[in-house]
Short mmCIF file of C-alpha atoms and ligand atoms in Angstrom, two decimals:
data_model
loop_
_atom_site.label_atom_id
_atom_site.label_comp_id
_atom_site.label_asym_id
_atom_site.label_seq_id
_atom_site.Cartn_x
_atom_site.Cartn_y
_atom_site.Cartn_z
CA UNK V 1 -49.05 -41.63 18.91
CA UNK V 2 -46.18 -41.31 21.36
CA UNK V 3 -42.66 -40.46 20.30
CA UNK V 4 -39.94 -41.16 22.79
CA UNK V 5 -36.88 -39.06 22.26
CA UNK V 6 -34.31 -38.89 25.04
CA UNK V 7 -31.41 -36.51 25.10
CA UNK V 8 -29.14 -39.53 25.46
CA UNK V 9 -30.74 -41.27 22.47
CA UNK V 10 -29.36 -38.67 20.16
CA UNK V 11 -25.87 -39.10 21.61
CA UNK V 12 -25.89 -42.88 21.47
CA UNK V 13 -27.14 -43.22 17.88
CA UNK V 14 -24.45 -44.75 15.72
CA UNK V 15 -24.90 -42.50 12.71
CA UNK V 16 -25.16 -39.26 14.60
CA UNK V 17 -21.73 -39.29 16.30
CA UNK V 18 -20.13 -40.02 12.93
CA UNK V 19 -22.04 -37.24 11.28
CA UNK V 20 -21.08 -34.84 14.06
CA UNK V 21 -17.43 -35.75 13.72
CA UNK V 22 -17.25 -35.13 9.98
CA UNK V 23 -19.56 -32.15 9.50
CA UNK V 24 -17.93 -28.76 8.98
CA UNK V 25 -20.71 -26.92 10.84
CA UNK V 26 -20.47 -26.36 14.55
CA UNK V 27 -22.70 -28.55 16.66
CA UNK V 28 -23.69 -27.83 20.26
CA UNK V 29 -26.19 -29.76 22.29
CA UNK V 30 -27.39 -28.04 25.45
CA UNK V 31 -29.83 -28.91 28.20
CA UNK V 32 -32.92 -26.82 28.79
CA UNK V 33 -30.88 -24.29 30.82
CA UNK V 34 -28.43 -23.87 27.97
CA UNK V 35 -25.52 -25.69 29.59
CA UNK V 36 -23.42 -27.39 26.96
CA UNK V 37 -23.67 -31.17 26.94
CA UNK V 38 -21.95 -32.05 23.71
CA UNK V 39 -19.91 -30.33 21.00
CA UNK V 40 -18.42 -31.64 17.75
CA UNK V 41 -14.99 -31.55 16.11
CA UNK V 42 -15.69 -28.43 14.01
CA UNK V 43 -16.60 -26.58 17.20
CA UNK V 44 -13.42 -27.70 18.97
CA UNK V 45 -11.30 -26.78 15.98
CA UNK V 46 -12.37 -23.17 16.33
CA UNK V 47 -12.91 -22.90 20.07
CA UNK V 48 -10.08 -25.12 21.32
CA UNK V 49 -10.18 -27.45 24.34
CA UNK V 50 -11.76 -30.88 24.51
CA UNK V 51 -15.35 -32.09 24.48
CA UNK V 52 -14.99 -32.92 28.16
CA UNK V 53 -13.79 -29.45 29.03
CA UNK V 54 -16.87 -27.91 27.43
CA UNK V 55 -19.19 -30.21 29.32
CA UNK V 56 -21.62 -28.16 31.51
CA UNK V 57 -20.19 -24.82 30.39
CA UNK V 58 -22.95 -22.21 30.01
CA UNK V 59 -23.63 -21.20 26.41
CA UNK V 60 -22.85 -17.57 27.26
CA UNK V 61 -19.18 -18.64 27.34
CA UNK V 62 -19.51 -19.15 23.60
CA UNK V 63 -22.13 -16.62 22.56
CA UNK V 64 -21.66 -13.02 23.62
CA UNK V 65 -24.09 -12.57 26.56
CA UNK V 66 -25.68 -9.29 25.45
CA UNK V 67 -26.49 -10.74 22.03
CA UNK V 68 -27.65 -14.00 23.50
CA UNK V 69 -29.95 -12.33 26.02
CA UNK V 70 -31.96 -10.87 23.17
CA UNK V 71 -32.40 -14.28 21.52
CA UNK V 72 -32.85 -16.46 24.58
CA UNK V 73 -36.55 -15.57 25.12
CA UNK V 74 -37.24 -16.10 21.40
CA UNK V 75 -35.60 -19.52 21.50
CA UNK V 76 -37.38 -20.47 24.72
CA UNK V 77 -40.71 -19.78 23.02
CA UNK V 78 -39.87 -21.98 20.03
CA UNK V 79 -42.74 -24.27 19.09
CA UNK V 80 -42.39 -27.94 18.23
CA UNK V 81 -40.78 -28.62 14.87
CA UNK V 82 -39.69 -25.05 14.42
CA UNK V 83 -36.26 -23.52 14.36
CA UNK V 84 -34.85 -20.12 14.95
CA UNK V 85 -31.76 -18.77 13.26
CA UNK V 86 -29.62 -15.89 14.27
CA UNK V 87 -26.29 -14.37 13.37
CA UNK V 88 -23.75 -13.51 16.00
CA UNK V 89 -20.08 -12.88 16.58
CA UNK V 90 -18.06 -15.48 18.47
CA UNK V 91 -14.55 -15.05 19.80
CA UNK V 92 -12.69 -18.14 18.62
CA UNK V 93 -9.07 -19.00 19.33
CA UNK V 94 -8.15 -17.37 15.99
CA UNK V 95 -10.44 -14.39 15.48
CA UNK V 96 -13.80 -12.83 16.06
CA UNK V 97 -15.82 -15.15 13.82
CA UNK V 98 -19.23 -14.48 12.32
CA UNK V 99 -21.64 -17.37 12.78
CA UNK V 100 -25.16 -18.19 11.71
CA UNK V 101 -26.83 -20.50 14.23
CA UNK V 102 -29.94 -22.57 13.62
CA UNK V 103 -31.47 -23.60 16.94
CA UNK V 104 -33.90 -26.48 17.34
CA UNK V 105 -35.61 -27.48 20.59
CA UNK V 106 -35.61 -31.13 21.67
CA UNK V 107 -38.37 -32.82 23.64
CA UNK V 108 -38.15 -35.70 26.07
CA UNK V 109 -41.60 -36.89 25.36
CA UNK V 110 -43.97 -35.67 22.76
CA UNK V 111 -47.66 -36.24 22.86
CA UNK V 112 -49.36 -34.92 19.82
CA UNK V 113 -51.80 -32.41 21.19
CA UNK V 114 -50.45 -33.01 24.70
CA UNK V 115 -47.95 -31.52 27.17
CA UNK V 116 -44.62 -30.55 25.86
CA UNK V 117 -41.60 -31.61 27.80
CA UNK V 118 -38.52 -29.77 26.69
CA UNK V 119 -35.15 -31.52 27.13
CA UNK V 120 -32.66 -29.23 25.49
CA UNK V 121 -31.55 -27.56 22.32
CA UNK V 122 -29.43 -28.27 19.28
CA UNK V 123 -27.32 -25.45 17.91
CA UNK V 124 -25.89 -25.86 14.41
CA UNK V 125 -23.55 -23.04 13.45
CA UNK V 126 -22.23 -22.05 10.02
CA UNK V 127 -19.08 -19.94 9.95
CA UNK V 128 -19.81 -16.94 7.71
CA UNK V 129 -16.65 -14.98 8.55
CA UNK V 130 -15.10 -15.24 5.09
CA UNK V 131 -18.40 -14.68 3.33
CA UNK V 132 -19.06 -11.57 5.45
CA UNK V 133 -15.57 -10.23 4.77
CA UNK V 134 -15.99 -10.61 1.03
CA UNK V 135 -19.46 -9.09 1.28
CA UNK V 136 -17.95 -6.07 3.09
CA UNK V 137 -15.24 -5.81 0.44
CA UNK V 138 -17.88 -5.88 -2.30
CA UNK V 139 -19.83 -3.18 -0.49
CA UNK V 140 -16.69 -1.05 -0.21
CA UNK V 141 -16.04 -1.50 -3.97
CA UNK V 142 -19.65 -0.58 -4.70
CA UNK V 143 -19.34 2.56 -2.55
CA UNK V 144 -16.08 3.54 -4.25
CA UNK V 145 -17.69 3.03 -7.62
CA UNK V 146 -20.63 5.18 -6.66
CA UNK V 147 -18.31 7.96 -5.47
CA UNK V 148 -16.24 7.85 -8.66
CA UNK V 149 -19.39 7.73 -10.80
CA UNK V 150 -20.71 10.78 -9.03
CA UNK V 151 -17.38 12.55 -9.49
CA UNK V 152 -17.44 11.60 -13.17
CA UNK V 153 -20.99 12.88 -13.61
CA UNK V 154 -20.12 16.14 -11.86
CA UNK V 155 -17.01 16.43 -13.96
CA UNK V 156 -18.89 15.77 -17.21
CA UNK V 157 -21.46 18.39 -16.26
CA UNK V 158 -18.86 21.00 -15.35
CA UNK V 159 -16.73 20.25 -18.38
CA UNK V 160 -19.66 20.64 -20.77
CA UNK V 161 -20.90 23.72 -18.91
CA UNK V 162 -17.52 25.48 -19.09
CA UNK V 163 -16.84 24.43 -22.65
CA UNK V 164 -20.17 25.89 -23.71
CA UNK V 165 -19.13 29.44 -22.94
CA UNK V 166 -16.29 29.73 -25.49
CA UNK V 167 -18.35 27.73 -28.01
CA UNK V 168 -21.27 30.15 -27.61
CA UNK V 169 -18.88 33.09 -28.08
CA UNK V 170 -17.49 31.59 -31.26
CA UNK V 171 -21.02 31.12 -32.60
CA UNK V 172 -22.07 34.67 -31.72
CA UNK V 173 -19.06 36.33 -33.25
CA UNK V 174 -19.24 34.18 -36.37
CA UNK V 175 -22.84 35.37 -36.80
CA UNK V 176 -21.81 38.99 -36.38
CA UNK V 177 -19.04 38.43 -38.90
CA UNK V 178 -21.51 37.07 -41.41
CA UNK V 179 -23.88 40.00 -40.90
CA UNK V 180 -21.15 42.59 -41.31
CA UNK V 181 -19.73 40.79 -44.32
CA UNK V 182 -23.18 40.95 -45.93
CA UNK V 183 -23.38 44.67 -45.28
CA UNK V 184 -19.90 45.10 -46.67
CA UNK V 185 -18.58 47.01 -43.64
CA UNK V 186 -15.21 45.66 -42.68
CA UNK V 187 -14.17 47.90 -39.81
CA UNK V 188 -15.27 45.59 -36.99
CA UNK V 189 -14.36 42.33 -38.65
CA UNK V 190 -10.87 42.15 -37.26
CA UNK V 191 -12.17 42.76 -33.73
CA UNK V 192 -14.68 39.90 -34.08
CA UNK V 193 -12.01 37.63 -35.44
CA UNK V 194 -9.92 38.50 -32.36
CA UNK V 195 -12.81 37.41 -30.07
CA UNK V 196 -13.17 34.18 -32.00
CA UNK V 197 -9.47 33.48 -31.63
CA UNK V 198 -9.64 34.18 -27.88
CA UNK V 199 -12.53 31.76 -27.48
CA UNK V 200 -10.67 29.07 -29.42
CA UNK V 201 -7.68 29.65 -27.11
CA UNK V 202 -9.96 29.34 -24.09
CA UNK V 203 -11.39 26.08 -25.38
CA UNK V 204 -7.97 24.71 -26.09
CA UNK V 205 -6.84 25.53 -22.56
CA UNK V 206 -9.88 23.79 -21.08
CA UNK V 207 -9.42 20.70 -23.22
CA UNK V 208 -5.73 20.54 -22.36
CA UNK V 209 -6.53 20.95 -18.68
CA UNK V 210 -9.06 18.11 -18.83
CA UNK V 211 -6.52 15.93 -20.58
CA UNK V 212 -3.84 16.82 -18.01
CA UNK V 213 -6.01 15.77 -15.09
CA UNK V 214 -7.18 12.57 -16.75
CA UNK V 215 -3.55 11.62 -17.43
CA UNK V 216 -2.63 12.05 -13.75
CA UNK V 217 -2.47 8.75 -11.98
CA UNK V 218 -2.55 6.64 -15.13
CA UNK V 219 1.14 5.96 -14.80
CA UNK V 220 2.81 4.68 -11.64
CA UNK V 221 4.56 7.30 -9.50
CA UNK V 222 8.26 7.64 -10.17
CA UNK V 223 9.22 7.82 -6.50
CA UNK V 224 12.64 9.18 -5.62
CA UNK V 225 14.39 11.30 -2.99
CA UNK V 226 13.43 14.89 -3.72
CA UNK V 227 15.36 17.73 -2.16
CA UNK V 228 12.49 20.22 -1.84
CA UNK V 229 14.87 23.16 -1.31
CA UNK V 230 16.63 22.47 -4.63
CA UNK V 231 13.35 21.74 -6.37
CA UNK V 232 11.98 25.14 -5.33
CA UNK V 233 14.98 26.89 -6.85
CA UNK V 234 13.98 25.23 -10.10
CA UNK V 235 10.35 26.35 -9.65
CA UNK V 236 11.54 29.89 -8.94
CA UNK V 237 13.42 29.95 -12.24
CA UNK V 238 10.34 28.71 -14.09
CA UNK V 239 8.22 31.46 -12.53
CA UNK V 240 10.90 34.10 -13.08
CA UNK V 241 8.75 36.18 -15.42
CA UNK V 242 5.80 36.48 -13.02
CA UNK V 243 8.10 37.12 -10.06
CA UNK V 244 9.87 39.93 -11.93
CA UNK V 245 6.57 41.46 -13.14
CA UNK V 246 5.17 41.70 -9.63
CA UNK V 247 8.48 42.36 -7.89
CA UNK V 248 7.60 39.52 -5.51
CA UNK V 249 9.76 37.83 -2.91
CA UNK V 250 9.94 34.07 -2.45
CA UNK V 251 11.18 32.96 0.98
CA UNK V 252 12.16 29.35 1.70
CA UNK V 253 15.03 27.75 3.50
CA UNK V 254 16.03 24.53 5.23
CA UNK V 255 13.33 22.46 3.51
CA UNK V 256 13.56 18.66 3.86
CA UNK V 257 14.13 15.84 1.42
CA UNK V 258 11.03 13.75 0.79
CA UNK V 259 10.21 10.60 -1.17
CA UNK V 260 7.99 11.70 -4.05
CA UNK V 261 7.54 11.89 -7.79
CA UNK V 262 9.77 14.85 -8.68
CA UNK V 263 7.81 16.01 -11.72
CA UNK V 264 4.48 15.91 -9.90
CA UNK V 265 5.82 17.53 -6.74
CA UNK V 266 7.32 20.33 -8.81
CA UNK V 267 4.01 20.85 -10.58
CA UNK V 268 2.22 20.95 -7.21
CA UNK V 269 4.46 23.64 -5.75
CA UNK V 270 4.56 25.55 -9.03
CA UNK V 271 0.74 25.73 -9.17
CA UNK V 272 0.50 26.84 -5.55
CA UNK V 273 3.23 29.49 -5.81
CA UNK V 274 1.85 30.70 -9.14
CA UNK V 275 -1.58 31.20 -7.49
CA UNK V 276 0.02 32.88 -4.47
CA UNK V 277 1.57 35.42 -6.87
CA UNK V 278 -1.47 35.74 -9.13
CA UNK V 279 -4.11 36.29 -6.46
CA UNK V 280 -2.07 39.02 -4.84
CA UNK V 281 -2.48 42.77 -5.00
CA UNK V 282 -0.03 43.69 -2.29
CA UNK V 283 2.55 46.32 -3.15
CA UNK V 284 5.11 43.96 -1.64
CA UNK V 285 4.02 40.40 -2.56
CA UNK V 286 5.67 37.78 -0.39
CA UNK V 287 5.33 34.00 -0.65
CA UNK V 288 6.81 31.95 2.14
CA UNK V 289 7.25 28.17 2.07
CA UNK V 290 7.92 26.41 5.37
CA UNK V 291 7.98 22.80 6.51
CA UNK V 292 7.61 20.92 9.76
CA UNK V 293 7.66 17.26 10.70
CA UNK V 294 4.51 15.92 12.35
CA UNK V 295 5.54 13.01 14.57
CA UNK V 296 1.98 11.91 15.27
CA UNK V 297 1.17 11.18 11.62
CA UNK V 298 4.80 10.65 10.52
CA UNK V 299 4.42 13.21 7.77
CA UNK V 300 5.93 16.39 6.39
CA UNK V 301 3.67 19.41 6.59
CA UNK V 302 4.44 22.18 4.12
CA UNK V 303 2.83 25.60 4.26
CA UNK V 304 2.62 27.96 1.29
CA UNK V 305 1.79 31.32 2.80
CA UNK V 306 0.97 34.44 0.79
CA UNK V 307 -0.11 37.99 1.60
CA UNK V 308 -2.62 38.12 -1.27
CA UNK V 309 -6.37 38.57 -1.51
CA UNK V 310 -7.21 35.56 0.70
CA UNK V 311 -10.05 33.04 0.39
CA UNK V 312 -13.41 33.25 2.17
CA UNK V 313 -13.81 30.30 4.60
CA UNK V 314 -16.96 29.16 2.70
CA UNK V 315 -14.98 28.54 -0.47
CA UNK V 316 -11.93 26.83 1.03
CA UNK V 317 -13.11 23.36 0.06
CA UNK V 318 -14.85 24.18 -3.24
CA UNK V 319 -11.77 25.73 -4.83
CA UNK V 320 -10.24 22.23 -5.14
CA UNK V 321 -13.06 21.16 -7.45
CA UNK V 322 -12.37 21.13 -11.15
CA UNK V 323 -13.18 24.41 -12.92
CA UNK V 324 -14.18 26.07 -9.66
CA UNK V 325 -13.13 29.72 -9.82
CA UNK V 326 -13.99 32.58 -7.52
CA UNK V 327 -13.20 35.28 -10.02
CA UNK V 328 -14.01 36.12 -13.62
CA UNK V 329 -11.41 35.49 -16.31
CA UNK V 330 -11.20 39.22 -16.96
CA UNK V 331 -10.08 40.02 -13.41
CA UNK V 332 -7.77 36.98 -12.99
CA UNK V 333 -7.00 34.72 -15.94
CA UNK V 334 -7.11 30.95 -15.39
CA UNK V 335 -8.99 27.72 -16.06
CA UNK V 336 -9.88 26.68 -12.52
CA UNK V 337 -8.04 23.41 -12.82
CA UNK V 338 -4.75 24.17 -11.00
CA UNK V 339 -5.94 23.27 -7.50
CA UNK V 340 -7.81 20.16 -8.73
CA UNK V 341 -4.47 18.99 -10.14
CA UNK V 342 -2.77 19.85 -6.82
CA UNK V 343 -5.26 17.78 -4.84
CA UNK V 344 -4.90 14.85 -7.23
CA UNK V 345 -1.09 14.94 -6.97
CA UNK V 346 -1.20 15.08 -3.18
CA UNK V 347 -3.71 12.22 -3.02
CA UNK V 348 -1.60 10.10 -5.35
CA UNK V 349 1.16 10.48 -2.76
CA UNK V 350 -1.21 9.44 0.05
CA UNK V 351 -1.30 12.97 1.49
CA UNK V 352 -3.75 15.78 2.06
CA UNK V 353 -4.11 19.42 1.05
CA UNK V 354 -6.27 22.10 2.60
CA UNK V 355 -6.52 25.84 3.22
CA UNK V 356 -5.79 27.13 6.69
CA UNK V 357 -6.88 30.33 8.39
CA UNK V 358 -4.34 33.13 8.30
CA UNK V 359 -5.65 34.51 11.58
CA UNK V 360 -5.60 38.31 11.65
CA UNK V 361 -3.30 38.66 8.65
CA UNK V 362 -4.53 38.93 5.06
CA UNK V 363 -3.62 36.27 2.54
CA UNK V 364 -3.93 32.52 2.24
CA UNK V 365 -2.18 29.50 3.69
CA UNK V 366 -2.19 26.26 1.70
CA UNK V 367 -1.13 23.23 3.75
CA UNK V 368 0.30 20.16 2.02
CA UNK V 369 0.84 17.07 4.14
CA UNK V 370 2.89 14.26 2.66
CA UNK V 371 3.53 10.96 4.45
CA UNK V 372 7.14 10.23 5.34
CA UNK V 373 7.83 7.16 3.20
CA UNK V 374 11.53 6.96 3.97
P1 ADP U 1 -7.25 29.14 -11.54
O1 ADP U 1 -6.15 29.82 -10.83
O2 ADP U 1 -6.91 28.72 -12.91
O3 ADP U 1 -8.55 29.89 -11.45
P2 ADP U 1 -7.12 27.15 -9.46
O4 ADP U 1 -7.77 25.81 -9.40
O5 ADP U 1 -5.66 27.21 -9.33
O6 ADP U 1 -7.59 27.77 -10.81
O7 ADP U 1 -7.76 28.04 -8.33
C1 ADP U 1 -9.16 28.02 -8.11
C2 ADP U 1 -9.62 29.33 -7.46
O8 ADP U 1 -9.11 29.38 -6.12
C3 ADP U 1 -9.05 30.55 -8.13
O9 ADP U 1 -9.88 30.96 -9.20
C4 ADP U 1 -9.03 31.56 -7.01
O10 ADP U 1 -10.28 32.16 -6.89
C5 ADP U 1 -8.80 30.73 -5.76
N1 ADP U 1 -7.36 30.74 -5.31
C6 ADP U 1 -6.42 29.83 -5.58
N2 ADP U 1 -5.25 30.13 -4.97
C7 ADP U 1 -5.46 31.28 -4.31
C8 ADP U 1 -4.66 32.12 -3.46
N3 ADP U 1 -3.37 31.82 -3.19
N4 ADP U 1 -5.23 33.23 -2.92
C9 ADP U 1 -6.53 33.52 -3.19
N5 ADP U 1 -7.34 32.79 -3.95
C10 ADP U 1 -6.83 31.67 -4.52
#
């Protein structure tokens, strides 16, 4: 059996030109050296020009050469009645599109079981740009979900772990109470009751802290112009008791006005200054708050600098995790949630918070960077 199929036959068929005109896929017909001989309307719509202009243009003008060079030998080896598909990026007149090409070889003359005489190739391309973009978006959502699931799991673990301690204490002291009640000795009962009350307080604080952090971000930010200098005066008044107890000095002047949620920003600075005073054993505690404008990132960079006990470089990231504490409750009271709240507030404002080295001096430097939204 002999099948005669000329390159020109395909072009002159009545049905084929009509099909090529209406199909939404790209169509390219090339000769055996991959020079374009014919393209369709869908191709021209994306690539511009006219069919005549594309006549005899090498395919590497359409397909990026380095990608094409990898596929060319594969396509050249294509057997009769087989196709090869490959995905590639193509620079169209609009964008860098993502196309899936199916390539089929054409033969001038085909003897079954005889010599093969290759005439050219047909490229049919499907534009996958939108599909790829939505696939990437889905992947990004999936990644986000995984991250937040992990955070949730870690949080659930830590929450249950930390809540167990006061619960265990309550159980132990209740048992002791029962034993002493049975023996009829009442001397230690009030002490045990005191421990039970402390543990209940501890649990309450933890539960309130967990609720506080879960509430953050549930409501939209109430953005307004916040005069940080004036806001810090307010914070200073709120921390008056601790400042007086430690005879500390708070230094801040000339701070800018930023666009932020006043309540949250006040809580942020209050937590940081409270820590700067708490984790401080200096005979002359000083907390300094400064600000600079970073042109490169168009943001305000605040520094909260203290001359306290400092933070080991290894722990400078961990301390922002919920319930992460570097000290026992007996040496420094606290729940380990303050800095987690700080990070959340800063992130809600699109900023960043980190601990900086204080070089040779003792103490800590917390840096808060907030974007300039004005
Ligand atoms: P809390 O103060 O309730 O323990 P935080 O989340 O505010 O919880 O702080 C976490 C830990 O980070 C603290 O336990 C403390 O060890 C350390 N830390 C925070 N601020 C400072 C600071 N200014 N100087 C030294 N250590 C600090």
